[in-house]
Amino acid sequence: PCLDAFRHGQVFRIVDTEQEERWPEFVRALVSHGLRSTLSLPLIRTGEPIGALNIYATAVGNFEHQDMGRAEMLAAHAAIVLSNAQAFHDARELSANLNQALESRATIDYAIGILMSSGGRTPDDAFKMLVRASQRENRKLRDIAAEIVERAQSTRRGAGSPKD
């Protein structure tokens, strides 16, 4: 019922788990734990289901009309909390990705410079070379660039240049 509440955006109620036939495996598990009625409500935000809330009871026939109003209010509040938590998580992940991109940018620029100086390539050609290597090796472009920079620094150190 939880998945159906999520998929269809509607409430599903089981009055008596021992009489329910729609979800046989689910109700068998409920009965084995002494649960006799359930209520599954969709968590809806901006008109779309974003999750579901399950409420369980040990008595048959719980979740009458007065309970439904409270449960729907709880589901509405839970949808807001879930939506806000998702937005916070997404913003935090975006921020981390942008910070990582900024940190990687300098390394990628150095690698492009190295490739340009070693083979008379244009900046565009050097970047495309990095992209092809990333795809061919199935590795992040920034990791390929870091290796190129490290290799160039090692070669430079080995040639007698002062250490950085």
PDB file of C-alpha atoms in Angstrom:
ATOM      1  CA  PRO A   1       0.000   0.000   0.000  1.00  0.00           C
ATOM      2  CA  CYS A   2       2.884   2.366   0.681  1.00  0.00           C
ATOM      3  CA  LEU A   3       4.218   2.052  -2.852  1.00  0.00           C
ATOM      4  CA  ASP A   4       0.724   2.329  -4.293  1.00  0.00           C
ATOM      5  CA  ALA A   5       0.084   5.471  -2.236  1.00  0.00           C
ATOM      6  CA  PHE A   6       3.303   6.925  -3.649  1.00  0.00           C
ATOM      7  CA  ARG A   7       2.683   5.811  -7.249  1.00  0.00           C
ATOM      8  CA  HIS A   8      -0.966   6.823  -7.450  1.00  0.00           C
ATOM      9  CA  GLY A   9      -0.992   9.762  -5.042  1.00  0.00           C
ATOM     10  CA  GLN A  10      -3.921   8.409  -3.060  1.00  0.00           C
ATOM     11  CA  VAL A  11      -4.630   7.022   0.399  1.00  0.00           C
ATOM     12  CA  PHE A  12      -4.778   3.257   0.946  1.00  0.00           C
ATOM     13  CA  ARG A  13      -6.372   1.870   4.096  1.00  0.00           C
ATOM     14  CA  ILE A  14      -6.356  -1.677   5.413  1.00  0.00           C
ATOM     15  CA  VAL A  15      -9.182  -2.105   7.892  1.00  0.00           C
ATOM     16  CA  ASP A  16      -8.273  -5.687   8.899  1.00  0.00           C
ATOM     17  CA  THR A  17      -4.992  -7.264   7.823  1.00  0.00           C
ATOM     18  CA  GLU A  18      -6.423 -10.755   8.286  1.00  0.00           C
ATOM     19  CA  GLN A  19      -9.155  -9.990   5.707  1.00  0.00           C
ATOM     20  CA  GLU A  20      -7.051  -7.993   3.213  1.00  0.00           C
ATOM     21  CA  GLU A  21      -6.377  -9.602  -0.195  1.00  0.00           C
ATOM     22  CA  ARG A  22      -4.680  -6.819  -2.227  1.00  0.00           C
ATOM     23  CA  TRP A  23      -1.154  -7.230  -0.802  1.00  0.00           C
ATOM     24  CA  PRO A  24      -0.886 -10.850   0.451  1.00  0.00           C
ATOM     25  CA  GLU A  25       2.829 -10.944   1.342  1.00  0.00           C
ATOM     26  CA  PHE A  26       2.690  -7.546   3.004  1.00  0.00           C
ATOM     27  CA  VAL A  27      -0.329  -8.394   5.170  1.00  0.00           C
ATOM     28  CA  ARG A  28       1.167 -11.748   6.185  1.00  0.00           C
ATOM     29  CA  ALA A  29       4.187  -9.857   7.535  1.00  0.00           C
ATOM     30  CA  LEU A  30       1.910  -7.382   9.339  1.00  0.00           C
ATOM     31  CA  VAL A  31      -0.172 -10.139  10.938  1.00  0.00           C
ATOM     32  CA  SER A  32       2.991 -11.931  12.080  1.00  0.00           C
ATOM     33  CA  HIS A  33       3.965  -8.740  13.954  1.00  0.00           C
ATOM     34  CA  GLY A  34       0.526  -8.250  15.503  1.00  0.00           C
ATOM     35  CA  LEU A  35      -0.489  -5.332  13.279  1.00  0.00           C
ATOM     36  CA  ARG A  36      -4.173  -5.360  12.329  1.00  0.00           C
ATOM     37  CA  SER A  37      -4.811  -2.130  10.395  1.00  0.00           C
ATOM     38  CA  THR A  38      -2.785   0.347   8.387  1.00  0.00           C
ATOM     39  CA  LEU A  39      -3.037   3.641   6.632  1.00  0.00           C
ATOM     40  CA  SER A  40      -0.728   4.616   3.758  1.00  0.00           C
ATOM     41  CA  LEU A  41      -0.813   8.248   2.698  1.00  0.00           C
ATOM     42  CA  PRO A  42       1.025   9.910  -0.180  1.00  0.00           C
ATOM     43  CA  LEU A  43       3.364  12.779   0.616  1.00  0.00           C
ATOM     44  CA  ILE A  44       2.481  15.324  -2.039  1.00  0.00           C
ATOM     45  CA  ARG A  45       4.358  18.511  -2.828  1.00  0.00           C
ATOM     46  CA  THR A  46       3.584  20.803  -5.757  1.00  0.00           C
ATOM     47  CA  GLY A  47       1.006  18.317  -6.995  1.00  0.00           C
ATOM     48  CA  GLU A  48       3.408  15.362  -7.250  1.00  0.00           C
ATOM     49  CA  PRO A  49       3.928  12.466  -4.824  1.00  0.00           C
ATOM     50  CA  ILE A  50       7.421  12.612  -3.299  1.00  0.00           C
ATOM     51  CA  GLY A  51       7.036   9.783  -0.808  1.00  0.00           C
ATOM     52  CA  ALA A  52       4.547   7.996   1.410  1.00  0.00           C
ATOM     53  CA  LEU A  53       3.749   7.763   5.093  1.00  0.00           C
ATOM     54  CA  ASN A  54       2.594   4.552   6.756  1.00  0.00           C
ATOM     55  CA  ILE A  55       0.721   4.403  10.044  1.00  0.00           C
ATOM     56  CA  TYR A  56       0.115   1.046  11.728  1.00  0.00           C
ATOM     57  CA  ALA A  57      -2.234  -0.088  14.493  1.00  0.00           C
ATOM     58  CA  THR A  58      -2.631  -3.260  16.530  1.00  0.00           C
ATOM     59  CA  ALA A  59      -6.430  -2.918  16.520  1.00  0.00           C
ATOM     60  CA  VAL A  60      -8.802  -3.751  13.663  1.00  0.00           C
ATOM     61  CA  GLY A  61     -10.624  -0.824  12.061  1.00  0.00           C
ATOM     62  CA  ASN A  62      -8.405   2.016  13.200  1.00  0.00           C
ATOM     63  CA  PHE A  63      -8.145   5.212  11.216  1.00  0.00           C
ATOM     64  CA  GLU A  64     -11.759   6.336  11.150  1.00  0.00           C
ATOM     65  CA  HIS A  65     -12.803   9.703   9.711  1.00  0.00           C
ATOM     66  CA  GLN A  66     -11.530  11.818  12.613  1.00  0.00           C
ATOM     67  CA  ASP A  67      -8.186  10.010  12.439  1.00  0.00           C
ATOM     68  CA  MET A  68      -8.015  10.554   8.665  1.00  0.00           C
ATOM     69  CA  GLY A  69      -8.029  14.338   9.032  1.00  0.00           C
ATOM     70  CA  ARG A  70      -5.148  14.220  11.502  1.00  0.00           C
ATOM     71  CA  ALA A  71      -3.247  11.720   9.382  1.00  0.00           C
ATOM     72  CA  GLU A  72      -3.663  13.837   6.248  1.00  0.00           C
ATOM     73  CA  MET A  73      -2.441  16.909   8.147  1.00  0.00           C
ATOM     74  CA  LEU A  74       0.564  14.934   9.384  1.00  0.00           C
ATOM     75  CA  ALA A  75       1.273  13.757   5.817  1.00  0.00           C
ATOM     76  CA  ALA A  76       1.070  17.341   4.505  1.00  0.00           C
ATOM     77  CA  HIS A  77       3.575  18.512   7.130  1.00  0.00           C
ATOM     78  CA  ALA A  78       5.826  15.521   6.475  1.00  0.00           C
ATOM     79  CA  ALA A  79       5.759  16.327   2.739  1.00  0.00           C
ATOM     80  CA  ILE A  80       6.961  19.855   3.471  1.00  0.00           C
ATOM     81  CA  VAL A  81       9.770  18.560   5.688  1.00  0.00           C
ATOM     82  CA  LEU A  82      10.788  15.938   3.127  1.00  0.00           C
ATOM     83  CA  SER A  83      10.690  18.465   0.295  1.00  0.00           C
ATOM     84  CA  ASN A  84      12.778  20.948   2.267  1.00  0.00           C
ATOM     85  CA  ALA A  85      15.275  18.259   3.242  1.00  0.00           C
ATOM     86  CA  GLN A  86      15.600  17.224  -0.409  1.00  0.00           C
ATOM     87  CA  ALA A  87      16.088  20.848  -1.494  1.00  0.00           C
ATOM     88  CA  PHE A  88      18.738  21.328   1.209  1.00  0.00           C
ATOM     89  CA  HIS A  89      20.510  18.117   0.160  1.00  0.00           C
ATOM     90  CA  ASP A  90      20.424  19.115  -3.517  1.00  0.00           C
ATOM     91  CA  ALA A  91      21.760  22.607  -2.766  1.00  0.00           C
ATOM     92  CA  ARG A  92      24.511  21.203  -0.581  1.00  0.00           C
ATOM     93  CA  GLU A  93      25.502  18.648  -3.230  1.00  0.00           C
ATOM     94  CA  LEU A  94      25.526  21.334  -5.924  1.00  0.00           C
ATOM     95  CA  SER A  95      27.703  23.549  -3.745  1.00  0.00           C
ATOM     96  CA  ALA A  96      30.162  20.715  -3.117  1.00  0.00           C
ATOM     97  CA  ASN A  97      30.279  19.888  -6.829  1.00  0.00           C
ATOM     98  CA  LEU A  98      30.857  23.533  -7.750  1.00  0.00           C
ATOM     99  CA  ASN A  99      33.652  23.836  -5.173  1.00  0.00           C
ATOM    100  CA  GLN A 100      35.272  20.694  -6.516  1.00  0.00           C
ATOM    101  CA  ALA A 101      34.950  22.024 -10.072  1.00  0.00           C
ATOM    102  CA  LEU A 102      36.616  25.283  -9.067  1.00  0.00           C
ATOM    103  CA  GLU A 103      39.458  23.411  -7.401  1.00  0.00           C
ATOM    104  CA  SER A 104      39.831  21.119 -10.433  1.00  0.00           C
ATOM    105  CA  ARG A 105      39.724  23.995 -12.907  1.00  0.00           C
ATOM    106  CA  ALA A 106      43.269  25.175 -12.162  1.00  0.00           C
ATOM    107  CA  THR A 107      44.670  21.664 -12.557  1.00  0.00           C
ATOM    108  CA  ILE A 108      42.807  21.190 -15.834  1.00  0.00           C
ATOM    109  CA  ASP A 109      44.107  24.553 -17.082  1.00  0.00           C
ATOM    110  CA  TYR A 110      47.678  23.555 -16.168  1.00  0.00           C
ATOM    111  CA  ALA A 111      47.260  20.240 -17.998  1.00  0.00           C
ATOM    112  CA  ILE A 112      45.939  22.040 -21.076  1.00  0.00           C
ATOM    113  CA  GLY A 113      48.987  24.313 -20.968  1.00  0.00           C
ATOM    114  CA  ILE A 114      51.320  21.339 -20.715  1.00  0.00           C
ATOM    115  CA  LEU A 115      49.639  19.606 -23.657  1.00  0.00           C
ATOM    116  CA  MET A 116      49.774  22.826 -25.687  1.00  0.00           C
ATOM    117  CA  SER A 117      53.478  23.356 -25.031  1.00  0.00           C
ATOM    118  CA  SER A 118      54.426  19.742 -25.726  1.00  0.00           C
ATOM    119  CA  GLY A 119      52.733  19.395 -29.079  1.00  0.00           C
ATOM    120  CA  GLY A 120      51.793  22.731 -30.590  1.00  0.00           C
ATOM    121  CA  ARG A 121      48.093  22.172 -29.856  1.00  0.00           C
ATOM    122  CA  THR A 122      45.448  24.865 -29.486  1.00  0.00           C
ATOM    123  CA  PRO A 123      43.685  25.158 -26.119  1.00  0.00           C
ATOM    124  CA  ASP A 124      40.594  23.598 -27.694  1.00  0.00           C
ATOM    125  CA  ASP A 125      42.578  20.661 -29.093  1.00  0.00           C
ATOM    126  CA  ALA A 126      44.320  20.086 -25.770  1.00  0.00           C
ATOM    127  CA  PHE A 127      40.998  20.072 -23.906  1.00  0.00           C
ATOM    128  CA  LYS A 128      39.475  17.655 -26.426  1.00  0.00           C
ATOM    129  CA  MET A 129      42.497  15.414 -25.905  1.00  0.00           C
ATOM    130  CA  LEU A 130      41.795  15.384 -22.155  1.00  0.00           C
ATOM    131  CA  VAL A 131      38.124  14.599 -22.775  1.00  0.00           C
ATOM    132  CA  ARG A 132      38.976  11.694 -25.090  1.00  0.00           C
ATOM    133  CA  ALA A 133      41.432  10.275 -22.552  1.00  0.00           C
ATOM    134  CA  SER A 134      38.806  10.582 -19.820  1.00  0.00           C
ATOM    135  CA  GLN A 135      36.232   8.729 -21.900  1.00  0.00           C
ATOM    136  CA  ARG A 136      38.674   6.092 -23.147  1.00  0.00           C
ATOM    137  CA  GLU A 137      39.951   5.321 -19.649  1.00  0.00           C
ATOM    138  CA  ASN A 138      36.552   5.821 -17.987  1.00  0.00           C
ATOM    139  CA  ARG A 139      38.095   8.192 -15.451  1.00  0.00           C
ATOM    140  CA  LYS A 140      37.348  11.702 -14.331  1.00  0.00           C
ATOM    141  CA  LEU A 141      38.899  14.403 -16.468  1.00  0.00           C
ATOM    142  CA  ARG A 142      40.321  16.133 -13.398  1.00  0.00           C
ATOM    143  CA  ASP A 143      42.177  12.930 -12.425  1.00  0.00           C
ATOM    144  CA  ILE A 144      43.726  12.641 -15.892  1.00  0.00           C
ATOM    145  CA  ALA A 145      44.716  16.320 -15.718  1.00  0.00           C
ATOM    146  CA  ALA A 146      46.250  15.862 -12.250  1.00  0.00           C
ATOM    147  CA  GLU A 147      48.383  12.988 -13.577  1.00  0.00           C
ATOM    148  CA  ILE A 148      49.612  15.078 -16.496  1.00  0.00           C
ATOM    149  CA  VAL A 149      50.554  17.927 -14.143  1.00  0.00           C
ATOM    150  CA  GLU A 150      52.245  15.540 -11.687  1.00  0.00           C
ATOM    151  CA  ARG A 151      54.160  13.827 -14.493  1.00  0.00           C
ATOM    152  CA  ALA A 152      55.328  17.214 -15.839  1.00  0.00           C
ATOM    153  CA  GLN A 153      56.440  18.301 -12.357  1.00  0.00           C
ATOM    154  CA  SER A 154      58.312  15.028 -11.832  1.00  0.00           C
ATOM    155  CA  THR A 155      60.038  15.375 -15.193  1.00  0.00           C
ATOM    156  CA  ARG A 156      60.952  18.962 -14.372  1.00  0.00           C
ATOM    157  CA  ARG A 157      62.335  17.970 -10.962  1.00  0.00           C
ATOM    158  CA  GLY A 158      64.297  15.138 -12.546  1.00  0.00           C
ATOM    159  CA  ALA A 159      65.838  17.611 -15.021  1.00  0.00           C
ATOM    160  CA  GLY A 160      67.401  19.592 -12.220  1.00  0.00           C
ATOM    161  CA  SER A 161      64.805  22.319 -11.811  1.00  0.00           C
ATOM    162  CA  PRO A 162      64.254  23.608  -8.293  1.00  0.00           C
ATOM    163  CA  LYS A 163      61.556  21.824  -6.308  1.00  0.00           C
ATOM    164  CA  ASP A 164      58.248  23.637  -5.746  1.00  0.00           C
TER     165      ASP A 164
END
